[in-house]
Amino acid sequence: MGGVTMATSNTMPKTGEIATVISTFFFALATFLALSLGDASPVRAQQLPTYGPLPCPGHSKSYPADPTICVMTIKIFNDDPNHYIYPVLETGQGNNDLWMQAWFSVMNSQLAAKPYPRNNTYRIYINPTNGIPPHTGVSITLPLYTQLMSDPINSNPGTGLGKPDTFIDWWSGGNILVYTSPGTTSAVQPPSLTNAMLASTQKPLTIASGITPAPIVPTCVGVQSKFQPSPPAITCEPLTIYKDTASSPANGGSQLLEYTLGARNVNVAPRGATDWIAWWLDTSNVDFDVSYVNHVWMPAVMGPYLNDQVGYTGAPQTIDTFKGPSDGSSGLKYFQKTNVAGWPQYYDNYSNIPANTRPPAFTYLKFPSLLVIFQQLAGANPPSDLVPAISPTDWAKGPPASLAAWPPIQGLYTNWINYAGTYSGYGSCQGTYTPGNDINTWCTALLAQKALLLANYANYRALFNNRTCSGTPLTISDALLIGHLYGFTSWVEATGGSGCAPKINLLQDTPGFCVGTGCPTLTNPNGGDPAKRDYSNYNKVKTAFDKLNYTYDPVTNQPYYPGNPPYIFNPYAQLIHTASPNLNIPCAYGYSVDDAQGNVQAQGQGFIVDVGDTVNLENQHKCNPPINITLGYDPNVTPRFYKYAVCKISDQQPYDRVRPVIPGFASFDISAQNPQNCPIYLWDNKNDTDPSGPPKGQMYTFTMLTDGSTQGLNNAFPFFQNPANAMWTTATSAYVGCKGNASNPFSSQLWCCEKLNPPAGAGVYGYSMPIVAAHAQTQYTVTTIPAESCTTAASCNKTTSVLCNTNQ
């Protein structure tokens, strides 16, 4: 997931990183197959060039040749008929900034010397006085960064909370907190927003004068909603940037949305090089989610800006529908009714508001997730922002006795102990789990989670013993274990030290759950070649964790494991994902690693938020697995694919749908809704050197001739359990339409579909593969061979007899 990282935790990579890793694997595999199967493209080891930042969208050169600072757009619409909304945008802190390192092309040897720290939180309140009225919106432009001190930017001014910053990074991880008016159709600032704005740690920011060129700051303009009828566009209040040492509290009446703009990628070290540019920055990638992973308060949907091929994530309901009717028959009020005086709720006493104007303390219809609740169990003090309140005396008793005020939470804790056992003993699910064993029962699923976490803890202690990690490791307890369970997090924390470094002791690298010579060891805790790590054992446990959280298969509504489950492992995830009377949000985070459908990572130039409707999104379909188009591609070879367009070449202006192929990531997605109506257009770089201009190279095209039904997709994309076995056959190419190439050069037709000795051939083909997540669906992939070096039949040394039927 994107968003501000407020605490250090060593777990799986963030969602954006997961998506990049998975997609890069698919890209690398498919490109290898395409290169190896291409008639004119023998297999060869590729030496990838190194990059810094890619050009900003619409620009032909990268920084510093083009000094333009890239800008993305965030559009926020309120289409709820009965509430005003009040968004707040917030960046986070960090000891180093990989986005800035990528932008300034920092060499690998200089990463430690040029960390670009972010010592403070920066915040913008959007229309804090008047809000965003129903059926109106705003458009925010966010530069990659805002320079705060003289040029050039000091990359190492010192690290520490509250120390001066030399820049604000708006892209590398941010939060949007959406507050709502208190149930009226007039502009009444929510008291929790008023309270947040009066925080003593927050001050207006002053940017140093005399910076040349002038710093680029965020802007805001009102925009009209597509909802009909809608009022005229509103006027944005002037934006003020605030500086803070603290992040926004969770207990107010706001919903968390998370984002990351741009994508930092690793450059492969050139052969024989002693130093190289460490990272490259994709300036047209977006990553976002409506995050119910920590709490649930209100609905919102999100979709990419300038990419109509990706479905939305989040909840499209109105606020009142989301909360439910007063009788508690659905929505949040149903969850409250079924957990009366039980599931804790957030509470705000508005302590920052002066006593003479302070409203009464208020309990919000806002629920924390089990991730939040259980990770606080081992703390010295009870949570102060949740009710029913637990006294320090009761909290000191320790769980389960300390949880008496929260019966559903106490019951979940007790059930875990009763079935899985304590960290050192057995429960009613007898025995232990051995890594690699199948997980076919509820008890085995529980024991597998326990085995993974205990093995990770043992490795954690060993890493402290050999001084890989600093400080004193924590002594395991059942309260700590269940916090790691529902967070699905590895053990890294310490007292009197910084604990384990990032990427050390990751859950997937736990001994026994990672197999192969590339896995980390105590003597090599960073591990060796990632390609030599087999995560099959880990994936079985992760899949079981997903099944425990979902409990029921969302397609069949049947339990994942035989018989009725002894208890609901995660009622909060049920609230988020299951049908009415629950919230019925399949496309959102419902628990800690609910990435498969909760997070969106896609090409785009920003994102769109809508509350109460989907009308302003570019794609009106909810999240579904897209079709990934993976190009045969070698960045060192000319010709190579240079530009592409999806569905059509032009929209409002000539060639305005044409995009450059990303050199290090020659892959993009299209919607699986109606692929038969969405041709793919590709151009190579013959006679073309400008990535931002109209295409001038040779054109290639194809269409997947199937509808978006499950049966249609299954027919067009034959299933391969192991994607390494997928290749061009008459079956995998049967639904590839090459007709559009009839007027293109001969080699474009040859590229799309070439007959060799039947049934062999080469060209574009489609296949499907499993996604490692219990609730995720099938991954659909189309793979092409590389662009053709020849053009005519004569130069290709071919005849038309080798062409497939281009009438299809």
Tab-separated table of C-alpha atoms in Angstrom, residues 10-11 370-378 449-450 452-454 477-492 592:
chain	number	residue	atom	x	y	z
A	10	ASN	CA	9.890	-5.333	9.342
A	11	THR	CA	7.324	-7.345	7.500
A	370	LEU	CA	-7.739	-6.278	14.955
A	371	LEU	CA	-4.344	-5.226	13.627
A	372	VAL	CA	-4.590	-2.027	15.703
A	373	ILE	CA	-6.146	-3.618	18.766
A	374	PHE	CA	-3.894	-6.637	19.167
A	375	GLN	CA	-0.661	-4.766	18.505
A	376	GLN	CA	-1.390	-2.669	21.608
A	377	LEU	CA	-1.910	-5.598	23.992
A	378	ALA	CA	1.678	-5.727	25.200
A	449	GLN	CA	0.616	-19.420	11.420
A	450	LYS	CA	1.987	-20.267	14.853
A	452	LEU	CA	5.872	-19.474	11.011
A	453	LEU	CA	5.856	-16.842	13.758
A	454	LEU	CA	7.742	-19.031	16.241
A	477	SER	CA	4.572	-13.646	25.232
A	478	ASP	CA	1.151	-14.654	24.013
A	479	ALA	CA	0.153	-10.975	23.813
A	480	LEU	CA	3.132	-10.214	21.561
A	481	LEU	CA	2.538	-13.317	19.480
A	482	ILE	CA	-1.111	-12.505	18.727
A	483	GLY	CA	-0.090	-8.944	17.820
A	484	HIS	CA	2.332	-10.335	15.255
A	485	LEU	CA	-0.308	-12.817	14.114
A	486	TYR	CA	-2.969	-10.282	13.171
A	487	GLY	CA	-0.353	-7.894	11.837
A	488	PHE	CA	1.306	-10.754	9.941
A	489	THR	CA	4.595	-9.091	10.885
A	490	SER	CA	8.045	-10.449	11.574
A	491	TRP	CA	10.027	-9.930	14.775
A	492	VAL	CA	12.406	-6.953	14.550
A	592	SER	CA	-2.894	-6.389	7.363
